[in-house]
């Protein structure tokens, strides 16, 4: 595989990890229901759909070749967006006066 294709795949995985965090956070806010079985089913559908979208993107970029460093890049993107989201949410809540 060419180096440029690997770089595109890494960048795609990093961005996808961040988007996955944001969508997962939004999903958890909307599915705060008491019926556990319904939340499990919806979570399974959500994660399956996100995995399918990731592999469709990989099919477009590098014919669906998956390496371990792509998965690590997803985790890095997830953690980076988590830390940024946590920091700005904390600052915003402190600014508004909700959090001391």
PDB file of N, CA and C in Angstrom:
ATOM      1  N   UNK A   1       0.848  -1.166   0.000  1.00  0.00           N
ATOM      2  CA  UNK A   1       0.000   0.000   0.000  1.00  0.00           C
ATOM      3  C   UNK A   1       0.902   1.240   0.000  1.00  0.00           C
ATOM      4  N   UNK A   2       0.548   2.219  -0.803  1.00  0.00           N
ATOM      5  CA  UNK A   2       1.324   3.446  -0.895  1.00  0.00           C
ATOM      6  C   UNK A   2       1.258   4.223   0.416  1.00  0.00           C
ATOM      7  N   UNK A   3       2.290   5.016   0.642  1.00  0.00           N
ATOM      8  CA  UNK A   3       2.359   5.822   1.853  1.00  0.00           C
ATOM      9  C   UNK A   3       1.239   6.855   1.890  1.00  0.00           C
ATOM     10  N   UNK A   4       0.916   7.455   0.751  1.00  0.00           N
ATOM     11  CA  UNK A   4      -0.144   8.471   0.722  1.00  0.00           C
ATOM     12  C   UNK A   4      -1.501   7.857   1.092  1.00  0.00           C
ATOM     13  N   UNK A   5      -1.761   6.648   0.646  1.00  0.00           N
ATOM     14  CA  UNK A   5      -3.015   5.984   0.994  1.00  0.00           C
ATOM     15  C   UNK A   5      -3.052   5.664   2.486  1.00  0.00           C
ATOM     16  N   UNK A   6      -1.919   5.276   3.045  1.00  0.00           N
ATOM     17  CA  UNK A   6      -1.867   5.010   4.481  1.00  0.00           C
ATOM     18  C   UNK A   6      -2.101   6.282   5.288  1.00  0.00           C
ATOM     19  N   UNK A   7      -1.551   7.393   4.838  1.00  0.00           N
ATOM     20  CA  UNK A   7      -1.750   8.665   5.538  1.00  0.00           C
ATOM     21  C   UNK A   7      -3.207   9.082   5.455  1.00  0.00           C
ATOM     22  N   UNK A   8      -3.832   8.950   4.285  1.00  0.00           N
ATOM     23  CA  UNK A   8      -5.258   9.263   4.151  1.00  0.00           C
ATOM     24  C   UNK A   8      -6.088   8.373   5.074  1.00  0.00           C
ATOM     25  N   UNK A   9      -5.732   7.114   5.159  1.00  0.00           N
ATOM     26  CA  UNK A   9      -6.462   6.185   6.012  1.00  0.00           C
ATOM     27  C   UNK A   9      -6.301   6.543   7.485  1.00  0.00           C
ATOM     28  N   UNK A  10      -5.104   6.930   7.882  1.00  0.00           N
ATOM     29  CA  UNK A  10      -4.867   7.338   9.270  1.00  0.00           C
ATOM     30  C   UNK A  10      -5.640   8.601   9.625  1.00  0.00           C
ATOM     31  N   UNK A  11      -5.625   9.572   8.729  1.00  0.00           N
ATOM     32  CA  UNK A  11      -6.361  10.812   8.969  1.00  0.00           C
ATOM     33  C   UNK A  11      -7.856  10.538   9.025  1.00  0.00           C
ATOM     34  N   UNK A  12      -8.343   9.700   8.114  1.00  0.00           N
ATOM     35  CA  UNK A  12      -9.753   9.317   8.119  1.00  0.00           C
ATOM     36  C   UNK A  12     -10.119   8.631   9.436  1.00  0.00           C
ATOM     37  N   UNK A  13      -9.268   7.745   9.915  1.00  0.00           N
ATOM     38  CA  UNK A  13      -9.538   7.032  11.163  1.00  0.00           C
ATOM     39  C   UNK A  13      -9.511   7.976  12.350  1.00  0.00           C
ATOM     40  N   UNK A  14      -8.592   8.912  12.361  1.00  0.00           N
ATOM     41  CA  UNK A  14      -8.508   9.881  13.447  1.00  0.00           C
ATOM     42  C   UNK A  14      -9.766  10.756  13.496  1.00  0.00           C
ATOM     43  N   UNK A  15     -10.178  11.250  12.355  1.00  0.00           N
ATOM     44  CA  UNK A  15     -11.389  12.075  12.281  1.00  0.00           C
ATOM     45  C   UNK A  15     -12.620  11.248  12.622  1.00  0.00           C
ATOM     46  N   UNK A  16     -12.647  10.016  12.159  1.00  0.00           N
ATOM     47  CA  UNK A  16     -13.790   9.148  12.437  1.00  0.00           C
ATOM     48  C   UNK A  16     -13.915   8.854  13.929  1.00  0.00           C
ATOM     49  N   UNK A  17     -12.787   8.707  14.611  1.00  0.00           N
ATOM     50  CA  UNK A  17     -12.826   8.500  16.060  1.00  0.00           C
ATOM     51  C   UNK A  17     -13.440   9.690  16.774  1.00  0.00           C
ATOM     52  N   UNK A  18     -13.094  10.892  16.346  1.00  0.00           N
ATOM     53  CA  UNK A  18     -13.687  12.096  16.935  1.00  0.00           C
ATOM     54  C   UNK A  18     -15.173  12.204  16.661  1.00  0.00           C
ATOM     55  N   UNK A  19     -15.553  11.919  15.438  1.00  0.00           N
ATOM     56  CA  UNK A  19     -16.977  11.960  15.082  1.00  0.00           C
ATOM     57  C   UNK A  19     -17.741  10.884  15.849  1.00  0.00           C
ATOM     58  N   UNK A  20     -17.112   9.720  16.011  1.00  0.00           N
ATOM     59  CA  UNK A  20     -17.747   8.643  16.763  1.00  0.00           C
ATOM     60  C   UNK A  20     -18.002   9.073  18.206  1.00  0.00           C
ATOM     61  N   UNK A  21     -17.048   9.767  18.825  1.00  0.00           N
ATOM     62  CA  UNK A  21     -17.267  10.242  20.193  1.00  0.00           C
ATOM     63  C   UNK A  21     -18.438  11.208  20.250  1.00  0.00           C
ATOM     64  N   UNK A  22     -18.471  12.179  19.343  1.00  0.00           N
ATOM     65  CA  UNK A  22     -19.542  13.177  19.364  1.00  0.00           C
ATOM     66  C   UNK A  22     -20.906  12.537  19.135  1.00  0.00           C
ATOM     67  N   UNK A  23     -20.998  11.617  18.182  1.00  0.00           N
ATOM     68  CA  UNK A  23     -22.271  10.947  17.918  1.00  0.00           C
ATOM     69  C   UNK A  23     -22.674  10.027  19.060  1.00  0.00           C
ATOM     70  N   UNK A  24     -21.709   9.372  19.683  1.00  0.00           N
ATOM     71  CA  UNK A  24     -22.005   8.513  20.822  1.00  0.00           C
ATOM     72  C   UNK A  24     -22.491   9.331  22.012  1.00  0.00           C
ATOM     73  N   UNK A  25     -21.893  10.484  22.239  1.00  0.00           N
ATOM     74  CA  UNK A  25     -22.344  11.366  23.312  1.00  0.00           C
ATOM     75  C   UNK A  25     -23.772  11.844  23.046  1.00  0.00           C
ATOM     76  N   UNK A  26     -24.047  12.227  21.820  1.00  0.00           N
ATOM     77  CA  UNK A  26     -25.395  12.652  21.441  1.00  0.00           C
ATOM     78  C   UNK A  26     -26.385  11.502  21.558  1.00  0.00           C
ATOM     79  N   UNK A  27     -25.976  10.314  21.144  1.00  0.00           N
ATOM     80  CA  UNK A  27     -26.833   9.138  21.243  1.00  0.00           C
ATOM     81  C   UNK A  27     -27.179   8.832  22.695  1.00  0.00           C
ATOM     82  N   UNK A  28     -26.193   8.928  23.577  1.00  0.00           N
ATOM     83  CA  UNK A  28     -26.440   8.658  24.995  1.00  0.00           C
ATOM     84  C   UNK A  28     -27.361   9.697  25.618  1.00  0.00           C
ATOM     85  N   UNK A  29     -27.306  10.928  25.157  1.00  0.00           N
ATOM     86  CA  UNK A  29     -28.211  11.958  25.679  1.00  0.00           C
ATOM     87  C   UNK A  29     -29.650  11.718  25.235  1.00  0.00           C
ATOM     88  N   UNK A  30     -29.832  11.217  24.022  1.00  0.00           N
ATOM     89  CA  UNK A  30     -31.174  10.976  23.516  1.00  0.00           C
ATOM     90  C   UNK A  30     -31.780   9.660  23.991  1.00  0.00           C
ATOM     91  N   UNK A  31     -30.957   8.711  24.372  1.00  0.00           N
ATOM     92  CA  UNK A  31     -31.487   7.407  24.772  1.00  0.00           C
ATOM     93  C   UNK A  31     -31.355   7.174  26.273  1.00  0.00           C
ATOM     94  N   UNK A  32     -31.629   8.187  27.028  1.00  0.00           N
ATOM     95  CA  UNK A  32     -31.595   8.019  28.481  1.00  0.00           C
ATOM     96  C   UNK A  32     -32.967   7.518  28.939  1.00  0.00           C
ATOM     97  N   UNK A  33     -33.276   6.296  28.573  1.00  0.00           N
ATOM     98  CA  UNK A  33     -34.573   5.704  28.890  1.00  0.00           C
ATOM     99  C   UNK A  33     -34.396   4.626  29.950  1.00  0.00           C
ATOM    100  N   UNK A  34     -35.491   4.279  30.593  1.00  0.00           N
ATOM    101  CA  UNK A  34     -35.429   3.319  31.679  1.00  0.00           C
ATOM    102  C   UNK A  34     -35.514   1.870  31.194  1.00  0.00           C
ATOM    103  N   UNK A  35     -36.015   1.654  30.016  1.00  0.00           N
ATOM    104  CA  UNK A  35     -36.139   0.291  29.506  1.00  0.00           C
ATOM    105  C   UNK A  35     -34.789  -0.150  28.952  1.00  0.00           C
ATOM    106  N   UNK A  36     -34.151  -1.027  29.682  1.00  0.00           N
ATOM    107  CA  UNK A  36     -32.786  -1.429  29.365  1.00  0.00           C
ATOM    108  C   UNK A  36     -32.731  -2.211  28.055  1.00  0.00           C
ATOM    109  N   UNK A  37     -33.678  -3.097  27.828  1.00  0.00           N
ATOM    110  CA  UNK A  37     -33.632  -3.920  26.618  1.00  0.00           C
ATOM    111  C   UNK A  37     -33.743  -3.068  25.368  1.00  0.00           C
ATOM    112  N   UNK A  38     -34.523  -1.993  25.410  1.00  0.00           N
ATOM    113  CA  UNK A  38     -34.647  -1.121  24.246  1.00  0.00           C
ATOM    114  C   UNK A  38     -33.347  -0.349  24.009  1.00  0.00           C
ATOM    115  N   UNK A  39     -32.712   0.083  25.096  1.00  0.00           N
ATOM    116  CA  UNK A  39     -31.445   0.795  24.954  1.00  0.00           C
ATOM    117  C   UNK A  39     -30.352  -0.134  24.417  1.00  0.00           C
ATOM    118  N   UNK A  40     -30.357  -1.396  24.830  1.00  0.00           N
ATOM    119  CA  UNK A  40     -29.370  -2.351  24.327  1.00  0.00           C
ATOM    120  C   UNK A  40     -29.559  -2.566  22.824  1.00  0.00           C
ATOM    121  N   UNK A  41     -30.787  -2.723  22.400  1.00  0.00           N
ATOM    122  CA  UNK A  41     -31.072  -2.925  20.976  1.00  0.00           C
ATOM    123  C   UNK A  41     -30.661  -1.706  20.158  1.00  0.00           C
ATOM    124  N   UNK A  42     -31.031  -0.498  20.643  1.00  0.00           N
ATOM    125  CA  UNK A  42     -30.670   0.722  19.923  1.00  0.00           C
ATOM    126  C   UNK A  42     -29.153   0.931  19.904  1.00  0.00           C
ATOM    127  N   UNK A  43     -28.481   0.587  20.984  1.00  0.00           N
ATOM    128  CA  UNK A  43     -27.022   0.713  21.029  1.00  0.00           C
ATOM    129  C   UNK A  43     -26.363  -0.239  20.037  1.00  0.00           C
ATOM    130  N   UNK A  44     -26.880  -1.452  19.953  1.00  0.00           N
ATOM    131  CA  UNK A  44     -26.334  -2.418  19.008  1.00  0.00           C
ATOM    132  C   UNK A  44     -26.516  -1.923  17.574  1.00  0.00           C
ATOM    133  N   UNK A  45     -27.677  -1.384  17.265  1.00  0.00           N
ATOM    134  CA  UNK A  45     -27.936  -0.852  15.922  1.00  0.00           C
ATOM    135  C   UNK A  45     -27.016   0.325  15.633  1.00  0.00           C
ATOM    136  N   UNK A  46     -26.840   1.209  16.617  1.00  0.00           N
ATOM    137  CA  UNK A  46     -25.972   2.379  16.437  1.00  0.00           C
ATOM    138  C   UNK A  46     -24.525   1.971  16.166  1.00  0.00           C
ATOM    139  N   UNK A  47     -23.986   1.097  16.987  1.00  0.00           N
ATOM    140  CA  UNK A  47     -22.585   0.692  16.833  1.00  0.00           C
ATOM    141  C   UNK A  47     -22.384  -0.084  15.534  1.00  0.00           C
ATOM    142  N   UNK A  48     -23.332  -0.928  15.180  1.00  0.00           N
ATOM    143  CA  UNK A  48     -23.232  -1.665  13.918  1.00  0.00           C
ATOM    144  C   UNK A  48     -23.251  -0.707  12.730  1.00  0.00           C
ATOM    145  N   UNK A  49     -24.122   0.280  12.784  1.00  0.00           N
ATOM    146  CA  UNK A  49     -24.186   1.279  11.710  1.00  0.00           C
ATOM    147  C   UNK A  49     -22.912   2.090  11.598  1.00  0.00           C
ATOM    148  N   UNK A  50     -22.337   2.452  12.745  1.00  0.00           N
ATOM    149  CA  UNK A  50     -21.084   3.208  12.722  1.00  0.00           C
ATOM    150  C   UNK A  50     -19.943   2.360  12.158  1.00  0.00           C
ATOM    151  N   UNK A  51     -19.914   1.081  12.500  1.00  0.00           N
ATOM    152  CA  UNK A  51     -18.871   0.194  11.969  1.00  0.00           C
ATOM    153  C   UNK A  51     -19.018   0.030  10.464  1.00  0.00           C
ATOM    154  N   UNK A  52     -20.235  -0.110   9.997  1.00  0.00           N
ATOM    155  CA  UNK A  52     -20.467  -0.242   8.554  1.00  0.00           C
ATOM    156  C   UNK A  52     -20.033   1.026   7.827  1.00  0.00           C
ATOM    157  N   UNK A  53     -20.355   2.194   8.388  1.00  0.00           N
ATOM    158  CA  UNK A  53     -19.933   3.451   7.767  1.00  0.00           C
ATOM    159  C   UNK A  53     -18.410   3.582   7.728  1.00  0.00           C
ATOM    160  N   UNK A  54     -17.741   3.118   8.775  1.00  0.00           N
ATOM    161  CA  UNK A  54     -16.282   3.174   8.785  1.00  0.00           C
ATOM    162  C   UNK A  54     -15.696   2.297   7.677  1.00  0.00           C
ATOM    163  N   UNK A  55     -16.205   1.095   7.543  1.00  0.00           N
ATOM    164  CA  UNK A  55     -15.675   0.203   6.519  1.00  0.00           C
ATOM    165  C   UNK A  55     -16.038   0.653   5.108  1.00  0.00           C
ATOM    166  N   UNK A  56     -17.167   1.320   4.945  1.00  0.00           N
ATOM    167  CA  UNK A  56     -17.488   1.887   3.635  1.00  0.00           C
ATOM    168  C   UNK A  56     -16.463   2.962   3.279  1.00  0.00           C
ATOM    169  N   UNK A  57     -16.102   3.788   4.261  1.00  0.00           N
ATOM    170  CA  UNK A  57     -15.062   4.801   4.030  1.00  0.00           C
ATOM    171  C   UNK A  57     -13.719   4.170   3.704  1.00  0.00           C
ATOM    172  N   UNK A  58     -13.375   3.093   4.416  1.00  0.00           N
ATOM    173  CA  UNK A  58     -12.119   2.403   4.110  1.00  0.00           C
ATOM    174  C   UNK A  58     -12.154   1.749   2.734  1.00  0.00           C
ATOM    175  N   UNK A  59     -13.307   1.240   2.331  1.00  0.00           N
ATOM    176  CA  UNK A  59     -13.416   0.681   0.981  1.00  0.00           C
ATOM    177  C   UNK A  59     -13.130   1.742  -0.076  1.00  0.00           C
ATOM    178  N   UNK A  60     -13.610   2.948   0.180  1.00  0.00           N
ATOM    179  CA  UNK A  60     -13.394   4.035  -0.765  1.00  0.00           C
ATOM    180  C   UNK A  60     -11.930   4.468  -0.802  1.00  0.00           C
ATOM    181  N   UNK A  61     -11.277   4.506   0.375  1.00  0.00           N
ATOM    182  CA  UNK A  61      -9.904   5.014   0.445  1.00  0.00           C
ATOM    183  C   UNK A  61      -8.881   3.962   0.022  1.00  0.00           C
ATOM    184  N   UNK A  62      -8.949   2.757   0.645  1.00  0.00           N
ATOM    185  CA  UNK A  62      -7.880   1.777   0.407  1.00  0.00           C
ATOM    186  C   UNK A  62      -8.408   0.359   0.173  1.00  0.00           C
ATOM    187  N   UNK A  63      -9.559   0.260  -0.422  1.00  0.00           N
ATOM    188  CA  UNK A  63     -10.153  -1.031  -0.785  1.00  0.00           C
ATOM    189  C   UNK A  63     -10.427  -1.923   0.428  1.00  0.00           C
ATOM    190  N   UNK A  64     -10.680  -1.305   1.573  1.00  0.00           N
ATOM    191  CA  UNK A  64     -11.108  -2.047   2.755  1.00  0.00           C
ATOM    192  C   UNK A  64     -10.021  -2.735   3.543  1.00  0.00           C
ATOM    193  N   UNK A  65      -8.784  -2.351   3.331  1.00  0.00           N
ATOM    194  CA  UNK A  65      -7.687  -2.956   4.084  1.00  0.00           C
ATOM    195  C   UNK A  65      -7.653  -2.314   5.468  1.00  0.00           C
ATOM    196  N   UNK A  66      -7.685  -3.152   6.495  1.00  0.00           N
ATOM    197  CA  UNK A  66      -7.707  -2.663   7.872  1.00  0.00           C
ATOM    198  C   UNK A  66      -6.428  -3.110   8.576  1.00  0.00           C
ATOM    199  N   UNK A  67      -5.732  -2.143   9.163  1.00  0.00           N
ATOM    200  CA  UNK A  67      -4.525  -2.434   9.931  1.00  0.00           C
ATOM    201  C   UNK A  67      -4.770  -2.028  11.381  1.00  0.00           C
ATOM    202  N   UNK A  68      -3.965  -2.560  12.271  1.00  0.00           N
ATOM    203  CA  UNK A  68      -4.133  -2.278  13.692  1.00  0.00           C
ATOM    204  C   UNK A  68      -3.901  -0.803  13.986  1.00  0.00           C
ATOM    205  N   UNK A  69      -3.029  -0.149  13.249  1.00  0.00           N
ATOM    206  CA  UNK A  69      -2.771   1.264  13.521  1.00  0.00           C
ATOM    207  C   UNK A  69      -3.934   2.147  13.077  1.00  0.00           C
ATOM    208  N   UNK A  70      -4.798   1.667  12.210  1.00  0.00           N
ATOM    209  CA  UNK A  70      -6.023   2.413  11.913  1.00  0.00           C
ATOM    210  C   UNK A  70      -6.948   2.394  13.125  1.00  0.00           C
ATOM    211  N   UNK A  71      -7.036   1.244  13.776  1.00  0.00           N
ATOM    212  CA  UNK A  71      -7.873   1.145  14.979  1.00  0.00           C
ATOM    213  C   UNK A  71      -7.293   1.995  16.106  1.00  0.00           C
ATOM    214  N   UNK A  72      -5.979   2.015  16.231  1.00  0.00           N
ATOM    215  CA  UNK A  72      -5.346   2.868  17.233  1.00  0.00           C
ATOM    216  C   UNK A  72      -5.581   4.346  16.920  1.00  0.00           C
ATOM    217  N   UNK A  73      -5.638   4.679  15.655  1.00  0.00           N
ATOM    218  CA  UNK A  73      -5.921   6.046  15.248  1.00  0.00           C
ATOM    219  C   UNK A  73      -7.360   6.433  15.609  1.00  0.00           C
ATOM    220  N   UNK A  74      -8.285   5.501  15.486  1.00  0.00           N
ATOM    221  CA  UNK A  74      -9.663   5.771  15.905  1.00  0.00           C
ATOM    222  C   UNK A  74      -9.704   6.064  17.399  1.00  0.00           C
ATOM    223  N   UNK A  75      -9.001   5.260  18.180  1.00  0.00           N
ATOM    224  CA  UNK A  75      -8.966   5.453  19.635  1.00  0.00           C
ATOM    225  C   UNK A  75      -8.327   6.797  19.974  1.00  0.00           C
ATOM    226  N   UNK A  76      -7.269   7.159  19.279  1.00  0.00           N
ATOM    227  CA  UNK A  76      -6.623   8.459  19.519  1.00  0.00           C
ATOM    228  C   UNK A  76      -7.561   9.611  19.194  1.00  0.00           C
ATOM    229  N   UNK A  77      -8.277   9.524  18.089  1.00  0.00           N
ATOM    230  CA  UNK A  77      -9.249  10.556  17.738  1.00  0.00           C
ATOM    231  C   UNK A  77     -10.350  10.665  18.766  1.00  0.00           C
ATOM    232  N   UNK A  78     -10.820   9.518  19.253  1.00  0.00           N
ATOM    233  CA  UNK A  78     -11.850   9.484  20.289  1.00  0.00           C
ATOM    234  C   UNK A  78     -11.360  10.184  21.554  1.00  0.00           C
ATOM    235  N   UNK A  79     -10.144   9.857  21.991  1.00  0.00           N
ATOM    236  CA  UNK A  79      -9.596  10.428  23.225  1.00  0.00           C
ATOM    237  C   UNK A  79      -9.320  11.922  23.065  1.00  0.00           C
ATOM    238  N   UNK A  80      -8.815  12.329  21.933  1.00  0.00           N
ATOM    239  CA  UNK A  80      -8.530  13.751  21.701  1.00  0.00           C
ATOM    240  C   UNK A  80      -9.811  14.570  21.767  1.00  0.00           C
ATOM    241  N   UNK A  81     -10.850  14.126  21.091  1.00  0.00           N
ATOM    242  CA  UNK A  81     -12.107  14.873  21.105  1.00  0.00           C
ATOM    243  C   UNK A  81     -12.748  14.817  22.492  1.00  0.00           C
ATOM    244  N   UNK A  82     -12.593  13.689  23.188  1.00  0.00           N
ATOM    245  CA  UNK A  82     -13.098  13.602  24.556  1.00  0.00           C
ATOM    246  C   UNK A  82     -12.438  14.645  25.445  1.00  0.00           C
ATOM    247  N   UNK A  83     -11.119  14.762  25.371  1.00  0.00           N
ATOM    248  CA  UNK A  83     -10.409  15.721  26.210  1.00  0.00           C
ATOM    249  C   UNK A  83     -10.763  17.168  25.842  1.00  0.00           C
ATOM    250  N   UNK A  84     -10.877  17.455  24.558  1.00  0.00           N
ATOM    251  CA  UNK A  84     -11.271  18.802  24.123  1.00  0.00           C
ATOM    252  C   UNK A  84     -12.693  19.103  24.590  1.00  0.00           C
ATOM    253  N   UNK A  85     -13.592  18.165  24.420  1.00  0.00           N
ATOM    254  CA  UNK A  85     -14.986  18.352  24.829  1.00  0.00           C
ATOM    255  C   UNK A  85     -15.083  18.557  26.336  1.00  0.00           C
ATOM    256  N   UNK A  86     -14.344  17.776  27.090  1.00  0.00           N
ATOM    257  CA  UNK A  86     -14.349  17.881  28.549  1.00  0.00           C
ATOM    258  C   UNK A  86     -13.833  19.244  28.991  1.00  0.00           C
ATOM    259  N   UNK A  87     -12.761  19.694  28.357  1.00  0.00           N
ATOM    260  CA  UNK A  87     -12.163  20.970  28.740  1.00  0.00           C
ATOM    261  C   UNK A  87     -13.094  22.139  28.450  1.00  0.00           C
ATOM    262  N   UNK A  88     -13.671  22.164  27.238  1.00  0.00           N
ATOM    263  CA  UNK A  88     -14.532  23.293  26.889  1.00  0.00           C
ATOM    264  C   UNK A  88     -15.867  23.237  27.616  1.00  0.00           C
ATOM    265  N   UNK A  89     -16.373  22.048  27.886  1.00  0.00           N
ATOM    266  CA  UNK A  89     -17.611  21.940  28.653  1.00  0.00           C
ATOM    267  C   UNK A  89     -17.382  22.432  30.074  1.00  0.00           C
ATOM    268  N   UNK A  90     -16.247  22.061  30.662  1.00  0.00           N
ATOM    269  CA  UNK A  90     -15.910  22.511  32.005  1.00  0.00           C
ATOM    270  C   UNK A  90     -15.789  24.032  32.054  1.00  0.00           C
ATOM    271  N   UNK A  91     -15.097  24.612  31.069  1.00  0.00           N
ATOM    272  CA  UNK A  91     -14.952  26.072  31.023  1.00  0.00           C
ATOM    273  C   UNK A  91     -16.284  26.759  30.817  1.00  0.00           C
ATOM    274  N   UNK A  92     -17.127  26.200  29.944  1.00  0.00           N
ATOM    275  CA  UNK A  92     -18.414  26.825  29.666  1.00  0.00           C
ATOM    276  C   UNK A  92     -19.311  26.772  30.898  1.00  0.00           C
ATOM    277  N   UNK A  93     -19.333  25.631  31.584  1.00  0.00           N
ATOM    278  CA  UNK A  93     -20.147  25.524  32.795  1.00  0.00           C
ATOM    279  C   UNK A  93     -19.636  26.461  33.883  1.00  0.00           C
ATOM    280  N   UNK A  94     -18.327  26.650  33.955  1.00  0.00           N
ATOM    281  CA  UNK A  94     -17.766  27.577  34.924  1.00  0.00           C
ATOM    282  C   UNK A  94     -18.116  29.014  34.552  1.00  0.00           C
ATOM    283  N   UNK A  95     -18.106  29.328  33.268  1.00  0.00           N
ATOM    284  CA  UNK A  95     -18.446  30.668  32.789  1.00  0.00           C
ATOM    285  C   UNK A  95     -19.904  30.997  33.058  1.00  0.00           C
ATOM    286  N   UNK A  96     -20.768  30.034  32.829  1.00  0.00           N
ATOM    287  CA  UNK A  96     -22.201  30.244  33.028  1.00  0.00           C
ATOM    288  C   UNK A  96     -22.533  30.323  34.509  1.00  0.00           C
ATOM    289  N   UNK A  97     -21.728  29.686  35.337  1.00  0.00           N
ATOM    290  CA  UNK A  97     -21.958  29.733  36.772  1.00  0.00           C
ATOM    291  C   UNK A  97     -22.596  28.483  37.321  1.00  0.00           C
ATOM    292  N   UNK A  98     -22.704  27.452  36.513  1.00  0.00           N
ATOM    293  CA  UNK A  98     -23.312  26.214  36.959  1.00  0.00           C
ATOM    294  C   UNK A  98     -22.305  25.402  37.771  1.00  0.00           C
ATOM    295  N   UNK A  99     -21.055  25.476  37.353  1.00  0.00           N
ATOM    296  CA  UNK A  99     -19.993  24.683  37.992  1.00  0.00           C
ATOM    297  C   UNK A  99     -19.032  25.629  38.686  1.00  0.00           C
ATOM    298  N   UNK A 100     -18.735  25.387  39.941  1.00  0.00           N
ATOM    299  CA  UNK A 100     -17.827  26.287  40.674  1.00  0.00           C
ATOM    300  C   UNK A 100     -16.423  25.852  40.559  1.00  0.00           C
TER     301      UNK A 100
END
